[in-house]
mmCIF file of C-alpha atoms in Angstrom:
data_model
loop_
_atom_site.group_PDB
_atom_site.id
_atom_site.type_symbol
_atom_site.label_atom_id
_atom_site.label_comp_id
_atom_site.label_asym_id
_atom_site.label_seq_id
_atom_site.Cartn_x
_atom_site.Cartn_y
_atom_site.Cartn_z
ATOM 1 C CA UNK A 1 15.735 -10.534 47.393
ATOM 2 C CA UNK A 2 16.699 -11.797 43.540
ATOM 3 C CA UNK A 3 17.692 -15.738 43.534
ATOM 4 C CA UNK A 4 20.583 -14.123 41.800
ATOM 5 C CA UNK A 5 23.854 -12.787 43.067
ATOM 6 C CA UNK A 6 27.400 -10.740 42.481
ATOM 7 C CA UNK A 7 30.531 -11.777 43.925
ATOM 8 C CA UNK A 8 32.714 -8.345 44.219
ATOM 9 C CA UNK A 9 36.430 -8.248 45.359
ATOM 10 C CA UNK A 10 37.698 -5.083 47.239
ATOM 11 C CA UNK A 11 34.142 -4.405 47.983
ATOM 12 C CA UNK A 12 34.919 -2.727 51.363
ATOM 13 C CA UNK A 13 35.247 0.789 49.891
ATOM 14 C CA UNK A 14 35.585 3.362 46.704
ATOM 15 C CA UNK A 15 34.389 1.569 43.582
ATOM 16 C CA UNK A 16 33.730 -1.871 44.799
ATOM 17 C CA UNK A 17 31.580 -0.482 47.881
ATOM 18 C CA UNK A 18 29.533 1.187 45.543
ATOM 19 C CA UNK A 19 29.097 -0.775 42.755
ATOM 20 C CA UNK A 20 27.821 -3.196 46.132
ATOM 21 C CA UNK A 21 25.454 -1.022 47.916
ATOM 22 C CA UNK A 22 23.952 -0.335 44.296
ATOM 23 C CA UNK A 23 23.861 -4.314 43.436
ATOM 24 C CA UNK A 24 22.137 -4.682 46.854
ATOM 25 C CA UNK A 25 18.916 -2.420 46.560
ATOM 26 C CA UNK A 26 18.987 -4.079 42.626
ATOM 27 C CA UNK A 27 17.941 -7.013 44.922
ATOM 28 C CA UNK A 28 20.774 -9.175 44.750
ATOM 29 C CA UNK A 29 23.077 -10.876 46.993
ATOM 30 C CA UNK A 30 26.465 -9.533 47.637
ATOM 31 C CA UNK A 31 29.212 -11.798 48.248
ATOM 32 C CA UNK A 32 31.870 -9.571 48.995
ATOM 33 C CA UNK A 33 35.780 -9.329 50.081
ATOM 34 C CA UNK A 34 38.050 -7.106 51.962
ATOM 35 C CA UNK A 35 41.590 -6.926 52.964
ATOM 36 C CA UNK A 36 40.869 -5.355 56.239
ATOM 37 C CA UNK A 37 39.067 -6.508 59.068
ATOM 38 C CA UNK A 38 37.975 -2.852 60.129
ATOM 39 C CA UNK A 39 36.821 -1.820 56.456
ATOM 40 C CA UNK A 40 35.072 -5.175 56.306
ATOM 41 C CA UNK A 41 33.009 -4.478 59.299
ATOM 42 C CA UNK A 42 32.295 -1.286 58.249
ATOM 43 C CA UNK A 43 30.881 -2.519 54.665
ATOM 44 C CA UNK A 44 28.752 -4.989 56.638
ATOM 45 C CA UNK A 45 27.276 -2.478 58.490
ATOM 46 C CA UNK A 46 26.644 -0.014 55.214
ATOM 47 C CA UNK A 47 25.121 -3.665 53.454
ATOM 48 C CA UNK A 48 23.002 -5.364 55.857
ATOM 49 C CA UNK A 49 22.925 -9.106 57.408
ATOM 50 C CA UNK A 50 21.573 -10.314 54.012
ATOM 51 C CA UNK A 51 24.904 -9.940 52.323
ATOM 52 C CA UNK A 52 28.499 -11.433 53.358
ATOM 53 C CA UNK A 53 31.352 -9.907 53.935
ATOM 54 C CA UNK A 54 34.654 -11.491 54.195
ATOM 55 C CA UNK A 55 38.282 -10.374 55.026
ATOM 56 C CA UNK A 56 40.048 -12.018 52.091
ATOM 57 C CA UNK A 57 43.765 -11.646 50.873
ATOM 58 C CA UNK A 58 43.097 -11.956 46.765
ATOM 59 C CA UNK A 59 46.821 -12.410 46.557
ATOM 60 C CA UNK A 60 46.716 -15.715 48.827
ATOM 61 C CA UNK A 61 45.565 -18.976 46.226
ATOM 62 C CA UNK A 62 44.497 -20.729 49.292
ATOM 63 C CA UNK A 63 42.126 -18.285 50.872
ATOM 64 C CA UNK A 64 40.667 -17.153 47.943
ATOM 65 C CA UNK A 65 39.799 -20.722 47.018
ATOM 66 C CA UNK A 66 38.606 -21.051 50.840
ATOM 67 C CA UNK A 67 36.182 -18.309 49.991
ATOM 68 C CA UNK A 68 34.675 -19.064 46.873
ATOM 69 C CA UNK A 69 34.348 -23.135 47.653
ATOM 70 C CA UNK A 70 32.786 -21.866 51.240
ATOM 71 C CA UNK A 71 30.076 -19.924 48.977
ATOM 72 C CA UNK A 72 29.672 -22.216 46.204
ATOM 73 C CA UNK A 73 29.050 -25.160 48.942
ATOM 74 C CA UNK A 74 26.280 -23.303 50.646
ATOM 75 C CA UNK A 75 22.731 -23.153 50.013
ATOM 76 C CA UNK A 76 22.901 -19.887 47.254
ATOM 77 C CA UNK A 77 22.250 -18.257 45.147
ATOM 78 C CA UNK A 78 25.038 -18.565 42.978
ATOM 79 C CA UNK A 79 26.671 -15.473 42.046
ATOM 80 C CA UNK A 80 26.200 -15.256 38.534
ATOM 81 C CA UNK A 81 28.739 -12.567 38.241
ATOM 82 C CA UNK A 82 32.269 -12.264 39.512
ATOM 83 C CA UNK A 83 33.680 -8.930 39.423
ATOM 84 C CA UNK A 84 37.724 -8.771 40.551
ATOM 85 C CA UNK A 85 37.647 -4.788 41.543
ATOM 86 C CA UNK A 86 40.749 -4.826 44.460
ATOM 87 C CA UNK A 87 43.504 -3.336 43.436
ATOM 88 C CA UNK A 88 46.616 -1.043 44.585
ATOM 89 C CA UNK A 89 48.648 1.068 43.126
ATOM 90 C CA UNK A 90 52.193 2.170 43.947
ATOM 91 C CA UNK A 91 53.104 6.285 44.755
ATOM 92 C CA UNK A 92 53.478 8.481 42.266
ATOM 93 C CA UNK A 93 57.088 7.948 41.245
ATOM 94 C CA UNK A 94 59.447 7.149 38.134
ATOM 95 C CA UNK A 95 59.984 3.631 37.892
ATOM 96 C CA UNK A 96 63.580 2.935 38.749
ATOM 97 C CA UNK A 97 62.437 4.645 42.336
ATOM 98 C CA UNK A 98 59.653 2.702 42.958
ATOM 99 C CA UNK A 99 60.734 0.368 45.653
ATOM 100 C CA UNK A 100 60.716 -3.789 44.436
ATOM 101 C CA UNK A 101 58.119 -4.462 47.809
ATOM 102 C CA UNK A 102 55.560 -1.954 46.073
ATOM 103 C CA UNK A 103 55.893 -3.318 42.714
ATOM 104 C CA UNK A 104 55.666 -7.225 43.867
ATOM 105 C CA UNK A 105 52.980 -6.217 46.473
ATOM 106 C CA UNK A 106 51.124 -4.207 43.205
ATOM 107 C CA UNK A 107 51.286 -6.992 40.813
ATOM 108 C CA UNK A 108 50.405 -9.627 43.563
ATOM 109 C CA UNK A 109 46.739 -7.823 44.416
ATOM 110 C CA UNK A 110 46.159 -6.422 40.459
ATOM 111 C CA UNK A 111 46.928 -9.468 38.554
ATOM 112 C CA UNK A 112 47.601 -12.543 40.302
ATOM 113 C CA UNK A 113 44.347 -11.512 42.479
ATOM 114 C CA UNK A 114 42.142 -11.172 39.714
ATOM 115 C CA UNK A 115 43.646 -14.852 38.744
ATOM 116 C CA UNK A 116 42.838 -16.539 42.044
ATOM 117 C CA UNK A 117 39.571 -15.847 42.063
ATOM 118 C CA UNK A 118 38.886 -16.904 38.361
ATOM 119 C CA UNK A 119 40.912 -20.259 39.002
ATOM 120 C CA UNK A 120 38.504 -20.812 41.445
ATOM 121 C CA UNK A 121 35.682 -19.760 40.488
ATOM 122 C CA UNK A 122 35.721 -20.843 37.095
ATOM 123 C CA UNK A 123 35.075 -24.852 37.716
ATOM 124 C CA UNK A 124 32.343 -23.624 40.224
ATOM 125 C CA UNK A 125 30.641 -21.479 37.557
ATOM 126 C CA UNK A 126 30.666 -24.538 34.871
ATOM 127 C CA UNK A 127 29.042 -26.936 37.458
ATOM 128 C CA UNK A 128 26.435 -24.164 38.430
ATOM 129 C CA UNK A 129 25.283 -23.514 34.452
ATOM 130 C CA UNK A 130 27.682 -20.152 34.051
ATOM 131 C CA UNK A 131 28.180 -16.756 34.646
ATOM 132 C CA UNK A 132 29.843 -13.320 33.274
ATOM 133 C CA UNK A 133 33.700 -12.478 34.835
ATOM 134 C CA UNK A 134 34.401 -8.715 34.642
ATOM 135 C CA UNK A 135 37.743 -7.807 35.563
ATOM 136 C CA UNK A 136 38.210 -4.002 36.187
ATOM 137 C CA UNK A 137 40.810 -2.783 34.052
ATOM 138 C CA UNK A 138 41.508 1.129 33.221
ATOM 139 C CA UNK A 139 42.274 3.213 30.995
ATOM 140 C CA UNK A 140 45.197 2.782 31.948
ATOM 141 C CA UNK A 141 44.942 -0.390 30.569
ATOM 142 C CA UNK A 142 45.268 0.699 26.948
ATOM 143 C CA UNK A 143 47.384 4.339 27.379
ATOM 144 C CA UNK A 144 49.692 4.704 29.712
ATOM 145 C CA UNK A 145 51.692 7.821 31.473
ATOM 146 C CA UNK A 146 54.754 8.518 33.533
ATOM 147 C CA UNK A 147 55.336 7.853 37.347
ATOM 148 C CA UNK A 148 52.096 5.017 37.157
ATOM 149 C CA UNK A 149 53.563 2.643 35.226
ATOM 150 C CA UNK A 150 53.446 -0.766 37.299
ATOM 151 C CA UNK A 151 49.484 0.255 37.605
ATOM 152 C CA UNK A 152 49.473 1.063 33.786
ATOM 153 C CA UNK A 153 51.636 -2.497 33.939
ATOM 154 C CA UNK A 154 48.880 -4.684 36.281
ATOM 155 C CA UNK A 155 45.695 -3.159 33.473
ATOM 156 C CA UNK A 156 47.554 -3.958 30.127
ATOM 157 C CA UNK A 157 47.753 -7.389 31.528
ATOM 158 C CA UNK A 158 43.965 -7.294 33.091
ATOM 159 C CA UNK A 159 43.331 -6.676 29.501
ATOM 160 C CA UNK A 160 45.330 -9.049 27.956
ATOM 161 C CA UNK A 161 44.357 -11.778 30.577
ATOM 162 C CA UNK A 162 40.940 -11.280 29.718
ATOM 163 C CA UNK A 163 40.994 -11.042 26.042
ATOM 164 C CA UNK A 164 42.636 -14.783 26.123
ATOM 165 C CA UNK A 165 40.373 -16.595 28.896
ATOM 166 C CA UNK A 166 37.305 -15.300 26.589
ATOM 167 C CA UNK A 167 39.052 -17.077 23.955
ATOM 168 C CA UNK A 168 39.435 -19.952 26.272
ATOM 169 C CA UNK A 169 35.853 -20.383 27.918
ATOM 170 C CA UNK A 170 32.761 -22.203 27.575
ATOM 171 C CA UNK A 171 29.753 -20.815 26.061
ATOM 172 C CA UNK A 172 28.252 -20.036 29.248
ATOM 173 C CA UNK A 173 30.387 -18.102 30.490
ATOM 174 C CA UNK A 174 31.799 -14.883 29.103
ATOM 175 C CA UNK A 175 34.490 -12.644 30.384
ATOM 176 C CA UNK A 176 35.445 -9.225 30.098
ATOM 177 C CA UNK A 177 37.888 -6.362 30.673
ATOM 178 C CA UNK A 178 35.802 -3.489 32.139
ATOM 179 C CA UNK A 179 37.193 0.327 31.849
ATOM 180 C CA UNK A 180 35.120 2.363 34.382
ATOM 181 C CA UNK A 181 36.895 5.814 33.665
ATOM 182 C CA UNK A 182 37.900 8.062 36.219
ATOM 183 C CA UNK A 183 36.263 8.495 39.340
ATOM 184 C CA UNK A 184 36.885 10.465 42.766
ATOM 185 C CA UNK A 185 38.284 7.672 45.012
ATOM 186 C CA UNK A 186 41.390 7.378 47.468
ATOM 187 C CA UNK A 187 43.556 5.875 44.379
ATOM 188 C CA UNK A 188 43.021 8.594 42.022
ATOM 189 C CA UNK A 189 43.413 11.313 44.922
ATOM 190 C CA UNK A 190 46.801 9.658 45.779
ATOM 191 C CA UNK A 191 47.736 10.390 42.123
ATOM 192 C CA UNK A 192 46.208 13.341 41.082
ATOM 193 C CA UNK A 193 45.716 14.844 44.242
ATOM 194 C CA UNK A 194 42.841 17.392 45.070
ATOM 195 C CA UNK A 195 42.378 17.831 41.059
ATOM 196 C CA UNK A 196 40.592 14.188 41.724
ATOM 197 C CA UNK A 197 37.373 16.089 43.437
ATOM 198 C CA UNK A 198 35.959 17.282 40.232
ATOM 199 C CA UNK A 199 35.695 13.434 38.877
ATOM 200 C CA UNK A 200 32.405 11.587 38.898
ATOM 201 C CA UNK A 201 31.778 10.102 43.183
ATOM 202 C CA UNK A 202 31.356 6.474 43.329
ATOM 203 C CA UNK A 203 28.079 6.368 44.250
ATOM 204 C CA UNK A 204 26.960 8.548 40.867
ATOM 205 C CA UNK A 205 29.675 5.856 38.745
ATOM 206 C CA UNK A 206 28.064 2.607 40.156
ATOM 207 C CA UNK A 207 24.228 4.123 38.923
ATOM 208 C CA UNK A 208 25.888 3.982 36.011
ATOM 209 C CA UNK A 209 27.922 0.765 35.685
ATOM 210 C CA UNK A 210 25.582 -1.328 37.470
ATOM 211 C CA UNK A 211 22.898 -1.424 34.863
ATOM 212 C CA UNK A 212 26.144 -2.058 32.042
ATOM 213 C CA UNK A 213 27.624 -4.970 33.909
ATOM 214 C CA UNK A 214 24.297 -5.928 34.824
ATOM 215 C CA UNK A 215 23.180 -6.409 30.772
ATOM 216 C CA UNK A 216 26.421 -7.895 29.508
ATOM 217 C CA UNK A 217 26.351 -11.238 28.088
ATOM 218 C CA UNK A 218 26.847 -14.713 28.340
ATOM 219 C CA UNK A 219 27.343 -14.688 25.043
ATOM 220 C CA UNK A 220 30.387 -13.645 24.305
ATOM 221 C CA UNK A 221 31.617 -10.663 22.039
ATOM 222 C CA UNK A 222 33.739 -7.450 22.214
ATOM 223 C CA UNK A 223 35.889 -8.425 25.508
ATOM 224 C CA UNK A 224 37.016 -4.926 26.170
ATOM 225 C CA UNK A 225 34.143 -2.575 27.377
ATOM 226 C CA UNK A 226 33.765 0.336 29.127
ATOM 227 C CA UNK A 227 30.941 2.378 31.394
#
Protein backbone atom coordinates (compact mmCIF):
# COMPACT_ATOMS: atom_id res chain seq x y z
CA UNK A 1 0.00 0.00 0.00
CA UNK A 2 1.03 3.88 -1.12
CA UNK A 3 2.77 5.85 1.99
CA UNK A 4 0.05 8.17 0.91
CA UNK A 5 -3.52 8.56 2.01
CA UNK A 6 -7.27 10.24 1.59
CA UNK A 7 -9.30 11.26 4.39
CA UNK A 8 -13.13 11.02 3.03
CA UNK A 9 -16.22 12.20 5.08
CA UNK A 10 -19.61 10.36 4.52
CA UNK A 11 -17.59 7.58 3.15
CA UNK A 12 -20.05 4.87 4.36
CA UNK A 13 -22.13 4.90 1.15
CA UNK A 14 -23.21 6.56 -2.46
CA UNK A 15 -20.43 8.89 -3.58
CA UNK A 16 -18.08 8.84 -0.71
CA UNK A 17 -18.13 4.83 -0.61
CA UNK A 18 -17.08 4.86 -3.97
CA UNK A 19 -14.84 7.41 -4.49
CA UNK A 20 -13.22 5.03 -1.23
CA UNK A 21 -13.27 1.60 -2.55
CA UNK A 22 -11.70 3.24 -5.82
CA UNK A 23 -8.92 5.26 -3.62
CA UNK A 24 -8.26 1.86 -1.94
CA UNK A 25 -7.23 -0.51 -4.91
CA UNK A 26 -5.27 3.08 -6.14
CA UNK A 27 -3.23 1.82 -3.11
CA UNK A 28 -3.92 4.30 -0.63
CA UNK A 29 -5.11 4.50 2.80
CA UNK A 30 -8.62 5.41 3.56
CA UNK A 31 -9.38 7.29 6.55
CA UNK A 32 -12.92 7.41 6.48
CA UNK A 33 -16.23 8.68 8.47
CA UNK A 34 -19.77 7.73 8.95
CA UNK A 35 -22.74 8.88 10.79
CA UNK A 36 -24.01 5.45 11.43
CA UNK A 37 -22.65 2.74 13.27
CA UNK A 38 -24.40 0.03 10.98
CA UNK A 39 -23.29 1.78 7.57
CA UNK A 40 -19.85 2.12 9.13
CA UNK A 41 -19.51 -1.52 9.70
CA UNK A 42 -20.72 -2.27 6.57
CA UNK A 43 -18.01 0.08 4.69
CA UNK A 44 -15.38 -1.70 6.79
CA UNK A 45 -16.32 -4.81 5.63
CA UNK A 46 -16.59 -3.58 1.67
CA UNK A 47 -12.74 -1.80 2.54
CA UNK A 48 -10.71 -4.17 4.38
CA UNK A 49 -8.69 -4.04 7.89
CA UNK A 50 -6.09 -1.81 6.13
CA UNK A 51 -8.37 1.17 6.11
CA UNK A 52 -10.34 2.93 9.15
CA UNK A 53 -13.55 3.53 9.54
CA UNK A 54 -15.06 5.73 12.05
CA UNK A 55 -18.65 6.72 13.18
CA UNK A 56 -18.20 10.50 13.19
CA UNK A 57 -20.88 13.34 13.61
CA UNK A 58 -19.17 16.17 11.06
CA UNK A 59 -21.59 18.55 12.67
CA UNK A 60 -20.00 17.97 16.30
CA UNK A 61 -16.46 20.45 16.53
CA UNK A 62 -15.33 18.18 19.21
CA UNK A 63 -15.50 14.81 17.58
CA UNK A 64 -14.41 15.79 14.45
CA UNK A 65 -11.30 17.28 16.02
CA UNK A 66 -11.16 13.87 18.13
CA UNK A 67 -10.88 12.18 14.79
CA UNK A 68 -8.52 13.95 12.82
CA UNK A 69 -5.92 14.64 16.00
CA UNK A 70 -6.45 10.63 16.72
CA UNK A 71 -5.10 10.13 12.95
CA UNK A 72 -2.68 12.81 12.69
CA UNK A 73 -1.06 11.46 16.16
CA UNK A 74 -0.59 7.98 14.86
CA UNK A 75 2.09 6.43 13.01
CA UNK A 76 0.60 7.43 9.13
CA UNK A 77 0.58 8.07 6.46
CA UNK A 78 -0.75 11.35 6.41
CA UNK A 79 -3.66 11.85 4.32
CA UNK A 80 -2.58 14.15 1.84
CA UNK A 81 -6.07 14.82 0.77
CA UNK A 82 -9.18 15.71 2.69
CA UNK A 83 -12.29 15.37 0.87
CA UNK A 84 -15.66 16.71 2.99
CA UNK A 85 -18.34 14.50 0.81
CA UNK A 86 -21.33 14.04 3.81
CA UNK A 87 -24.05 15.81 3.21
CA UNK A 88 -28.07 15.85 3.51
CA UNK A 89 -30.53 17.32 1.93
CA UNK A 90 -34.05 18.28 3.03
CA UNK A 91 -37.50 16.71 1.02
CA UNK A 92 -38.54 18.00 -1.88
CA UNK A 93 -40.62 20.96 -0.76
CA UNK A 94 -41.09 24.89 -1.21
CA UNK A 95 -39.22 26.63 1.29
CA UNK A 96 -41.65 28.23 3.67
CA UNK A 97 -42.77 24.29 4.24
CA UNK A 98 -39.65 22.97 4.90
CA UNK A 99 -39.65 22.38 8.58
CA UNK A 100 -36.73 24.77 10.71
CA UNK A 101 -35.23 21.04 12.25
CA UNK A 102 -34.48 20.03 8.47
CA UNK A 103 -33.04 23.22 7.48
CA UNK A 104 -30.71 23.63 10.81
CA UNK A 105 -30.00 19.82 10.68
CA UNK A 106 -29.08 20.52 6.58
CA UNK A 107 -26.86 23.41 7.10
CA UNK A 108 -25.24 21.80 10.28
CA UNK A 109 -23.87 18.47 8.15
CA UNK A 110 -23.34 20.62 4.53
CA UNK A 111 -21.53 23.57 5.77
CA UNK A 112 -20.53 23.73 9.23
CA UNK A 113 -19.31 19.92 8.60
CA UNK A 114 -17.21 20.65 5.83
CA UNK A 115 -15.78 23.53 8.36
CA UNK A 116 -14.94 21.21 11.24
CA UNK A 117 -12.96 19.13 9.52
CA UNK A 118 -10.88 21.91 7.73
CA UNK A 119 -10.43 23.75 11.22
CA UNK A 120 -8.91 20.78 12.17
CA UNK A 121 -7.25 19.56 9.78
CA UNK A 122 -5.76 22.51 8.47
CA UNK A 123 -2.92 23.12 11.38
CA UNK A 124 -2.29 19.28 11.02
CA UNK A 125 -1.72 19.57 7.25
CA UNK A 126 0.84 22.70 7.73
CA UNK A 127 2.91 20.71 10.36
CA UNK A 128 2.85 17.55 8.04
CA UNK A 129 4.28 19.66 4.71
CA UNK A 130 0.50 20.09 3.06
CA UNK A 131 -2.14 18.71 1.26
CA UNK A 132 -5.18 19.43 -1.32
CA UNK A 133 -8.95 20.10 0.52
CA UNK A 134 -11.78 19.29 -1.93
CA UNK A 135 -15.04 20.12 -0.72
CA UNK A 136 -17.93 18.55 -2.79
CA UNK A 137 -20.08 21.16 -3.95
CA UNK A 138 -22.84 20.78 -6.90
CA UNK A 139 -24.17 22.13 -9.41
CA UNK A 140 -26.29 23.19 -7.42
CA UNK A 141 -23.77 25.22 -6.16
CA UNK A 142 -23.80 27.73 -9.01
CA UNK A 143 -27.75 27.28 -10.45
CA UNK A 144 -30.26 26.67 -8.40
CA UNK A 145 -34.13 25.35 -8.71
CA UNK A 146 -37.34 25.25 -6.76
CA UNK A 147 -38.30 22.95 -3.75
CA UNK A 148 -34.08 22.31 -3.14
CA UNK A 149 -33.20 25.42 -2.12
CA UNK A 150 -31.49 25.02 1.47
CA UNK A 151 -29.28 22.22 -0.57
CA UNK A 152 -28.83 24.80 -3.47
CA UNK A 153 -28.23 27.15 -0.08
CA UNK A 154 -25.41 24.65 1.81
CA UNK A 155 -23.31 24.44 -2.18
CA UNK A 156 -23.36 28.27 -2.96
CA UNK A 157 -21.70 28.56 0.35
CA UNK A 158 -19.35 25.25 -0.21
CA UNK A 159 -18.38 27.37 -3.08
CA UNK A 160 -17.99 30.49 -1.62
CA UNK A 161 -16.21 28.96 1.50
CA UNK A 162 -13.78 27.53 -0.67
CA UNK A 163 -13.06 30.24 -3.07
CA UNK A 164 -11.95 32.42 0.20
CA UNK A 165 -9.83 29.73 2.29
CA UNK A 166 -7.80 29.30 -1.19
CA UNK A 167 -7.33 32.88 -0.91
CA UNK A 168 -6.38 32.39 2.65
CA UNK A 169 -3.87 29.31 2.58
CA UNK A 170 -0.36 28.51 2.45
CA UNK A 171 1.37 27.48 -0.58
CA UNK A 172 1.20 23.97 0.25
CA UNK A 173 -1.90 23.53 0.49
CA UNK A 174 -4.62 24.21 -2.05
CA UNK A 175 -8.33 23.94 -1.78
CA UNK A 176 -11.10 23.46 -3.96
CA UNK A 177 -14.84 23.36 -4.66
CA UNK A 178 -15.47 20.07 -6.55
CA UNK A 179 -18.81 19.70 -8.83
CA UNK A 180 -19.19 15.92 -9.49
CA UNK A 181 -22.48 16.21 -11.64
CA UNK A 182 -25.27 14.04 -11.24
CA UNK A 183 -25.10 10.63 -10.26
CA UNK A 184 -27.64 7.70 -9.29
CA UNK A 185 -27.48 7.79 -5.45
CA UNK A 186 -30.20 7.78 -2.55
CA UNK A 187 -30.09 11.84 -2.57
CA UNK A 188 -30.82 12.34 -6.10
CA UNK A 189 -33.53 9.40 -6.06
CA UNK A 190 -35.21 11.23 -3.10
CA UNK A 191 -35.45 14.23 -5.48
CA UNK A 192 -35.92 13.11 -8.75
CA UNK A 193 -37.28 9.93 -8.04
CA UNK A 194 -36.96 6.80 -10.40
CA UNK A 195 -35.90 9.40 -13.33
CA UNK A 196 -32.46 9.21 -11.09
CA UNK A 197 -31.69 5.46 -12.58
CA UNK A 198 -30.60 6.65 -15.91
CA UNK A 199 -27.66 8.90 -14.18
CA UNK A 200 -24.08 7.72 -14.14
CA UNK A 201 -23.74 4.68 -10.73
CA UNK A 202 -21.20 5.64 -8.29
CA UNK A 203 -18.94 3.17 -8.91
CA UNK A 204 -18.64 4.31 -12.92
CA UNK A 205 -18.43 8.37 -11.31
CA UNK A 206 -15.55 7.58 -8.82
CA UNK A 207 -13.36 5.83 -12.09
CA UNK A 208 -13.78 8.99 -13.14
CA UNK A 209 -13.19 11.52 -10.33
CA UNK A 210 -10.59 9.63 -8.68
CA UNK A 211 -7.90 10.13 -11.24
CA UNK A 212 -9.20 14.27 -11.29
CA UNK A 213 -8.93 14.74 -7.56
CA UNK A 214 -6.10 12.54 -7.61
CA UNK A 215 -3.97 15.14 -10.19
CA UNK A 216 -5.12 18.42 -8.69
CA UNK A 217 -2.62 20.64 -7.27
CA UNK A 218 -0.88 21.97 -4.52
CA UNK A 219 -0.44 24.71 -6.37
CA UNK A 220 -3.16 26.58 -6.38
CA UNK A 221 -5.38 27.90 -9.36
CA UNK A 222 -9.00 27.80 -10.67
CA UNK A 223 -10.80 26.87 -7.16
CA UNK A 224 -13.99 25.74 -8.74
CA UNK A 225 -13.63 22.40 -10.73
CA UNK A 226 -15.61 19.84 -11.82
CA UNK A 227 -15.37 15.84 -12.92
Amino acid sequence: MSEKAWLITGATRGLGLALARWAADAGYRIYGCGSKAETVAAARAVLGSAHSLEQVDVGDAEAVERWLQGIFSGSGPYPERIINNAAIITPNAPLWEVASEDFARLVNINICGSFHVMKSAIPHLRQHGGGVIVNLSSGWGRSVSPEVAPYCASKWAIEGLTQALAQELPDTIAAYALNPGVIDTDMLRSTFGAGAASSIKPDAWAKKAGPRIEKLSRQQGQVSVSV
